[in-house]
GROMACS .gro file of C-alpha atoms in nm:
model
  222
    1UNK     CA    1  -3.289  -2.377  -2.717
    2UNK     CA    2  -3.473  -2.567  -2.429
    3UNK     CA    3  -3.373  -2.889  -2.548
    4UNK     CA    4  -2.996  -2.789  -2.618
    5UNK     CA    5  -2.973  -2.682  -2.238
    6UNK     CA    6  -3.143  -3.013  -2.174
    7UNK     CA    7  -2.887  -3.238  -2.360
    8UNK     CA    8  -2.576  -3.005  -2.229
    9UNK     CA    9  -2.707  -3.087  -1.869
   10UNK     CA   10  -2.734  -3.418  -1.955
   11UNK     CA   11  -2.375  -3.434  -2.061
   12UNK     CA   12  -2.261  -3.299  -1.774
   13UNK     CA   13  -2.469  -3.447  -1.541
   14UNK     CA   14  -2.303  -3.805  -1.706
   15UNK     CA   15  -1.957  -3.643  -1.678
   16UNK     CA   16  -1.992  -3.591  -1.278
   17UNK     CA   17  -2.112  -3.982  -1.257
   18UNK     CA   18  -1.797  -4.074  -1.426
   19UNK     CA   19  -1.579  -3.854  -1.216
   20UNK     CA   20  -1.753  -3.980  -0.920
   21UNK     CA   21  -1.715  -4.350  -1.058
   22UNK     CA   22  -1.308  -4.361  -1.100
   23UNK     CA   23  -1.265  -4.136  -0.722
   24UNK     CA   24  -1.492  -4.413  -0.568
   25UNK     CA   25  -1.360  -4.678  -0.756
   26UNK     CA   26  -1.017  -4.556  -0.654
   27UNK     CA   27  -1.065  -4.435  -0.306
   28UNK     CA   28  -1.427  -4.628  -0.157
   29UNK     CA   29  -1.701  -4.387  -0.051
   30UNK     CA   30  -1.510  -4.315   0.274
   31UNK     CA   31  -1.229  -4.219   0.103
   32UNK     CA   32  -1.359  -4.032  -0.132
   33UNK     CA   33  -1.452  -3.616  -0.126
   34UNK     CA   34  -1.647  -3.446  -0.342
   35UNK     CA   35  -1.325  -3.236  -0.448
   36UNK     CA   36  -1.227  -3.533  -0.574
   37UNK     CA   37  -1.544  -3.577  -0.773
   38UNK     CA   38  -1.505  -3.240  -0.932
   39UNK     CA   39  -1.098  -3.296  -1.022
   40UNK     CA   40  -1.220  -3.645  -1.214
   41UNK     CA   41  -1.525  -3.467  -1.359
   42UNK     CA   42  -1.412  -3.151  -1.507
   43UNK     CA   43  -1.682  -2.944  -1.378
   44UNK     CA   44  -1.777  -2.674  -1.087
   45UNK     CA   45  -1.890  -2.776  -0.741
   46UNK     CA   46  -2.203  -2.587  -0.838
   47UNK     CA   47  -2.230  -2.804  -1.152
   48UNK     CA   48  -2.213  -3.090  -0.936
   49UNK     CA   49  -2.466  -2.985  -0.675
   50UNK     CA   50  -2.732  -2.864  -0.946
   51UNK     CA   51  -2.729  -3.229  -1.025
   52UNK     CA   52  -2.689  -3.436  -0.713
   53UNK     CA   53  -2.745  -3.277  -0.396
   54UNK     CA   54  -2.463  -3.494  -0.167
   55UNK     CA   55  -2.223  -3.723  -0.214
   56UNK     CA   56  -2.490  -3.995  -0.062
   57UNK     CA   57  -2.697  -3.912  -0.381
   58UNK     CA   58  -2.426  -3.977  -0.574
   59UNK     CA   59  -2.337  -4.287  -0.467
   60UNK     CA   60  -2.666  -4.429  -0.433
   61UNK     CA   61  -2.684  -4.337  -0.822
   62UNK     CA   62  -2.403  -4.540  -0.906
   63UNK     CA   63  -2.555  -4.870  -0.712
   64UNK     CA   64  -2.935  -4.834  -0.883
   65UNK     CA   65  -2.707  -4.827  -1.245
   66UNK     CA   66  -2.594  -5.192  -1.138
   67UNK     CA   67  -2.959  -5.299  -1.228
   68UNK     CA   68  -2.904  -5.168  -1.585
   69UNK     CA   69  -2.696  -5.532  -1.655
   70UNK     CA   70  -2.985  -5.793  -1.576
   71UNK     CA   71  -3.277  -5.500  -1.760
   72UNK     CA   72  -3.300  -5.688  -2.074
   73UNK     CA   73  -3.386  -5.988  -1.889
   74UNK     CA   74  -3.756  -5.916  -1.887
   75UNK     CA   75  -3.758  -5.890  -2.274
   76UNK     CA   76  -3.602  -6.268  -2.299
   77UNK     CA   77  -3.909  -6.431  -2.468
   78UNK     CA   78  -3.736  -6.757  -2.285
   79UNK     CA   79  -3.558  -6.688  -1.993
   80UNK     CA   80  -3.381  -6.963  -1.804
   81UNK     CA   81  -3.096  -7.115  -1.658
   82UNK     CA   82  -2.863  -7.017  -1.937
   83UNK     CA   83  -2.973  -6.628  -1.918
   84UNK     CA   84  -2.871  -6.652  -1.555
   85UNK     CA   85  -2.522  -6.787  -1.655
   86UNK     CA   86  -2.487  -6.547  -1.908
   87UNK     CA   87  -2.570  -6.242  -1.659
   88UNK     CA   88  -2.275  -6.308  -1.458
   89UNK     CA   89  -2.010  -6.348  -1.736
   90UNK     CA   90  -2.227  -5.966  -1.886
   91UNK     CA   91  -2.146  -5.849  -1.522
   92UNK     CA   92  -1.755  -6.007  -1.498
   93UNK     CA   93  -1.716  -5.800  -1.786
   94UNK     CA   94  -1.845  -5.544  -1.708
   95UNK     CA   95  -1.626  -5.497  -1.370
   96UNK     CA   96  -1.369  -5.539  -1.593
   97UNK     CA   97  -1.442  -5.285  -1.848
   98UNK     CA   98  -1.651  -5.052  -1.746
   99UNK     CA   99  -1.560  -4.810  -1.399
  100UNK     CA  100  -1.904  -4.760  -1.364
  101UNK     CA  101  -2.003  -5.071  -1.286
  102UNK     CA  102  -1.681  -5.127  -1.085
  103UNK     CA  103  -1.785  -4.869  -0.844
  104UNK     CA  104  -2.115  -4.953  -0.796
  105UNK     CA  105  -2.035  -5.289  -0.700
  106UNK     CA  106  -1.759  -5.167  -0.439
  107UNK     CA  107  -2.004  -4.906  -0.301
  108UNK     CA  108  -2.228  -5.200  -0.273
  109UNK     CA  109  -2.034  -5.434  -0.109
  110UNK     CA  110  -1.908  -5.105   0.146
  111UNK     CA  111  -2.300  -5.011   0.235
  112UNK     CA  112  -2.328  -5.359   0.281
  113UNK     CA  113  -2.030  -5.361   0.586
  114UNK     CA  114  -2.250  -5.019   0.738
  115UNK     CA  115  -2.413  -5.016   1.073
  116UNK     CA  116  -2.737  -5.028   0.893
  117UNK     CA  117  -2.663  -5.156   0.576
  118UNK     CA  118  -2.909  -5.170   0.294
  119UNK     CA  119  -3.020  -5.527   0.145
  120UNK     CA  120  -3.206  -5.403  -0.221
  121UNK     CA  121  -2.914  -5.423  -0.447
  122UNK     CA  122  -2.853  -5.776  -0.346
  123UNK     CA  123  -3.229  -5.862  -0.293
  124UNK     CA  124  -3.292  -5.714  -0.660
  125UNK     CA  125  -3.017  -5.914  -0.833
  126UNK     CA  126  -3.187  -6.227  -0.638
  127UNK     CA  127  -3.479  -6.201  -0.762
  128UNK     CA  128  -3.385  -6.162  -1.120
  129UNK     CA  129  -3.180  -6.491  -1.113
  130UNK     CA  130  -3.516  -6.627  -0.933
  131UNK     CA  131  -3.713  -6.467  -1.224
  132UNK     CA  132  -3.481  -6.668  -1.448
  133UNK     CA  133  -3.465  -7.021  -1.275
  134UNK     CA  134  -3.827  -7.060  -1.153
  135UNK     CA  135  -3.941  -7.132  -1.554
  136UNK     CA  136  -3.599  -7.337  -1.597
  137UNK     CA  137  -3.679  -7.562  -1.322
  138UNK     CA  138  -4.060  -7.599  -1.483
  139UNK     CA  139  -3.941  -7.703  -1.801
  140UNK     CA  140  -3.729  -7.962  -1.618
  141UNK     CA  141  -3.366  -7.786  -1.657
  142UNK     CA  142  -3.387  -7.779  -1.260
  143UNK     CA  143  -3.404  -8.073  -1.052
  144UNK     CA  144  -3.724  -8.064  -0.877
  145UNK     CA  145  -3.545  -8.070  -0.466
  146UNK     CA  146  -3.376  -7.715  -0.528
  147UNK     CA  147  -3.509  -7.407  -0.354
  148UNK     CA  148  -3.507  -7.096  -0.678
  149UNK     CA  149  -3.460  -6.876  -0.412
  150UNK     CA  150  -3.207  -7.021  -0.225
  151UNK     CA  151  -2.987  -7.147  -0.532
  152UNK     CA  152  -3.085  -6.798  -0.640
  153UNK     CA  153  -2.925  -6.662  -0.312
  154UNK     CA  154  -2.647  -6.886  -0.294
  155UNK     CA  155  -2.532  -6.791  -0.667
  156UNK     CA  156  -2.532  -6.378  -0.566
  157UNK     CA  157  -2.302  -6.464  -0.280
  158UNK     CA  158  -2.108  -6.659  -0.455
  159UNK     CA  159  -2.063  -6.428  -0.734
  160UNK     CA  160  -1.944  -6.162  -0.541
  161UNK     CA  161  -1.729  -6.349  -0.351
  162UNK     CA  162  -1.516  -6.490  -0.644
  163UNK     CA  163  -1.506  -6.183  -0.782
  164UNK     CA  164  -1.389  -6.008  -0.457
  165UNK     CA  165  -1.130  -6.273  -0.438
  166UNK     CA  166  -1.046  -6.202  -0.818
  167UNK     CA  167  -0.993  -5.858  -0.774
  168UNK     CA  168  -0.731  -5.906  -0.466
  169UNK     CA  169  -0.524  -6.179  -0.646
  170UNK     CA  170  -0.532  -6.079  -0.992
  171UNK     CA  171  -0.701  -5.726  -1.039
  172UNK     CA  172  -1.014  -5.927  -1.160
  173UNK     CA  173  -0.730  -6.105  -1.500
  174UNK     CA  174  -0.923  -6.423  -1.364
  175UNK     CA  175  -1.273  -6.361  -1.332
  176UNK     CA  176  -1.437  -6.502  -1.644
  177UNK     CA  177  -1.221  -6.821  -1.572
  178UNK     CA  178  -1.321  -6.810  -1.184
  179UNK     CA  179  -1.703  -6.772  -1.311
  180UNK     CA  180  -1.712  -7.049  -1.559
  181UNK     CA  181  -1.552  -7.283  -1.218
  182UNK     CA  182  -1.849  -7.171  -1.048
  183UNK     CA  183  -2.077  -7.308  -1.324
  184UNK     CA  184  -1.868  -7.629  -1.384
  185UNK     CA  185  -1.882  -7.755  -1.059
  186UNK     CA  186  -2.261  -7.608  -0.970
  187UNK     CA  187  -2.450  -7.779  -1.296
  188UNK     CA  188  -2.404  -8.114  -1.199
  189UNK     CA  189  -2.592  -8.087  -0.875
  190UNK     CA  190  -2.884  -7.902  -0.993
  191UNK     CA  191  -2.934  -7.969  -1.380
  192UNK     CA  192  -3.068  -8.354  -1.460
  193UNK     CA  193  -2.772  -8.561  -1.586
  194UNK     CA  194  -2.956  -8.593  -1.906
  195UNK     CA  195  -2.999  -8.248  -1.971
  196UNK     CA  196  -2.694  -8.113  -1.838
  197UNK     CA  197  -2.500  -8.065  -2.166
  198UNK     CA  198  -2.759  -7.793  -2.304
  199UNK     CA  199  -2.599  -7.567  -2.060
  200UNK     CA  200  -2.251  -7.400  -2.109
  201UNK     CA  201  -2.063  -7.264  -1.828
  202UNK     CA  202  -1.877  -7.043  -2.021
  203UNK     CA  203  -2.186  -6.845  -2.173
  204UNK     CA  204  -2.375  -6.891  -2.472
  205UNK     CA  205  -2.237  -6.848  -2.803
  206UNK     CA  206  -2.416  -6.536  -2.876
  207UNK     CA  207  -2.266  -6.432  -2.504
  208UNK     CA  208  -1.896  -6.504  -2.586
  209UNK     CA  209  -1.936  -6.298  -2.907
  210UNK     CA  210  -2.129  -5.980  -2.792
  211UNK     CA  211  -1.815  -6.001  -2.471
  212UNK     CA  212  -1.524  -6.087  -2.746
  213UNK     CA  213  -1.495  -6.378  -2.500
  214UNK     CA  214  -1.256  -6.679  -2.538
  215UNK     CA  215  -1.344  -6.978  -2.510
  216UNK     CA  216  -1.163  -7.127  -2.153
  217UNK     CA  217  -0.973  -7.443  -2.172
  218UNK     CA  218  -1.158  -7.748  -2.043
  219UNK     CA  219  -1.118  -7.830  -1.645
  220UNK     CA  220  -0.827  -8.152  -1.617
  221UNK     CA  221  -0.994  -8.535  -1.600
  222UNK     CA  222  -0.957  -8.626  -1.218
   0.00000   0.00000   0.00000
């Protein structure tokens, strides 16, 4: 019996995060009431407050899930400068796909615009690409000048810039095809010349197929 209330508080408890995830996908935190939560949800307000005690808590719940994309990185026997590449085509998709992830990236980039705005989500997801690039650039698949951290910094930004920009011009249609530009044009100026084409900016093979990705045309001769 214990365990049967266990997994049907579980359920709901999941069914308030979705609820919460499409009202503050739709609407931002700001925008967003806890009414609204329960309307998406399908549950009582004192369902919802058994399991998170404000909409803060909520919210903040959503964000830590973002880390749930880059957690099997520590289990990569090998990780490198390919694993990195591959993260951000696994996260494109999943701002594509999956609400959940879509609103914890937008409640993200809101906390971040705050008086006192919180730097861990972005600080986290920089040092897992550093976690990634520090061993690529000891086997040599780095050029010895580059800064991990800073190329490590620089790629977050620049990440959630394009996709930003992808979700205001195209409702995010574009973003795999924005990400693999931001590989193309980064690899040559931090991967040695004569290593360069063991890296493929538009994910690994096994990447494409786990994402049911296709395979972007090749970028025009100049």
């Amino acid at each position: 019996m214990a365990r049967v209330r266990q997994e049907r508080a579980e359920i709901t408890r999941q069914a308030i995060l979705d609820g919460a995830a499409i009202a503050f996908d739709h609407a931002g935190f700001g925008g967003t009431s806890l009414s609204d939560v329960v309307k998406h949800a399908g549950v009582t307000k004192g369902a919802l407050y058994f399991h998170f005690p404000s909409k803060q808590a909520l919210a903040r719940t959503l964000v830590d899930e973002q880390f749930q994309v880059s957690a099997d990185v520590p289990a990569i026997e090998d990780p490198g400068l390919q694993t990195v590449i591959d993260l951000t085509h696994r996260m494109a998709s999943g701002l594509r796909t999956n609400v959940r992830i879509r609103a914890g990236i937008r409640l993200v980039i809101e906390f971040g615009s705050f008086t006192d705005p919180d730097p861990s989500p972005y600080n986290a997801w920089i040092e897992t690409c550093r976690s990634c690039l520090t061993p690529a650039q000891e086997r040599g698949d780095v050029v010895p000048s580059v800064d991990v951290h800073d190329l490590s910094t620089f790629l977050v930004g620049s990440f959630t810039g394009i996709q930003v920009t992808s979700h205001v011009r195209t409702g995010r249609e574009d973003l795999h095809a924005r990400v693999v530009d931001l590989w193309t044009y980064l690899l040559p100026g931090i991967v040695p010349a004569d290593r360069l084409a063991l890296f493929d900016p538009e994910g690994s093979p096994e990447c494409r197929a786990a994402l049911d990705l296709p395979t972007a045309p090749p970028l025009p001769l100049p």
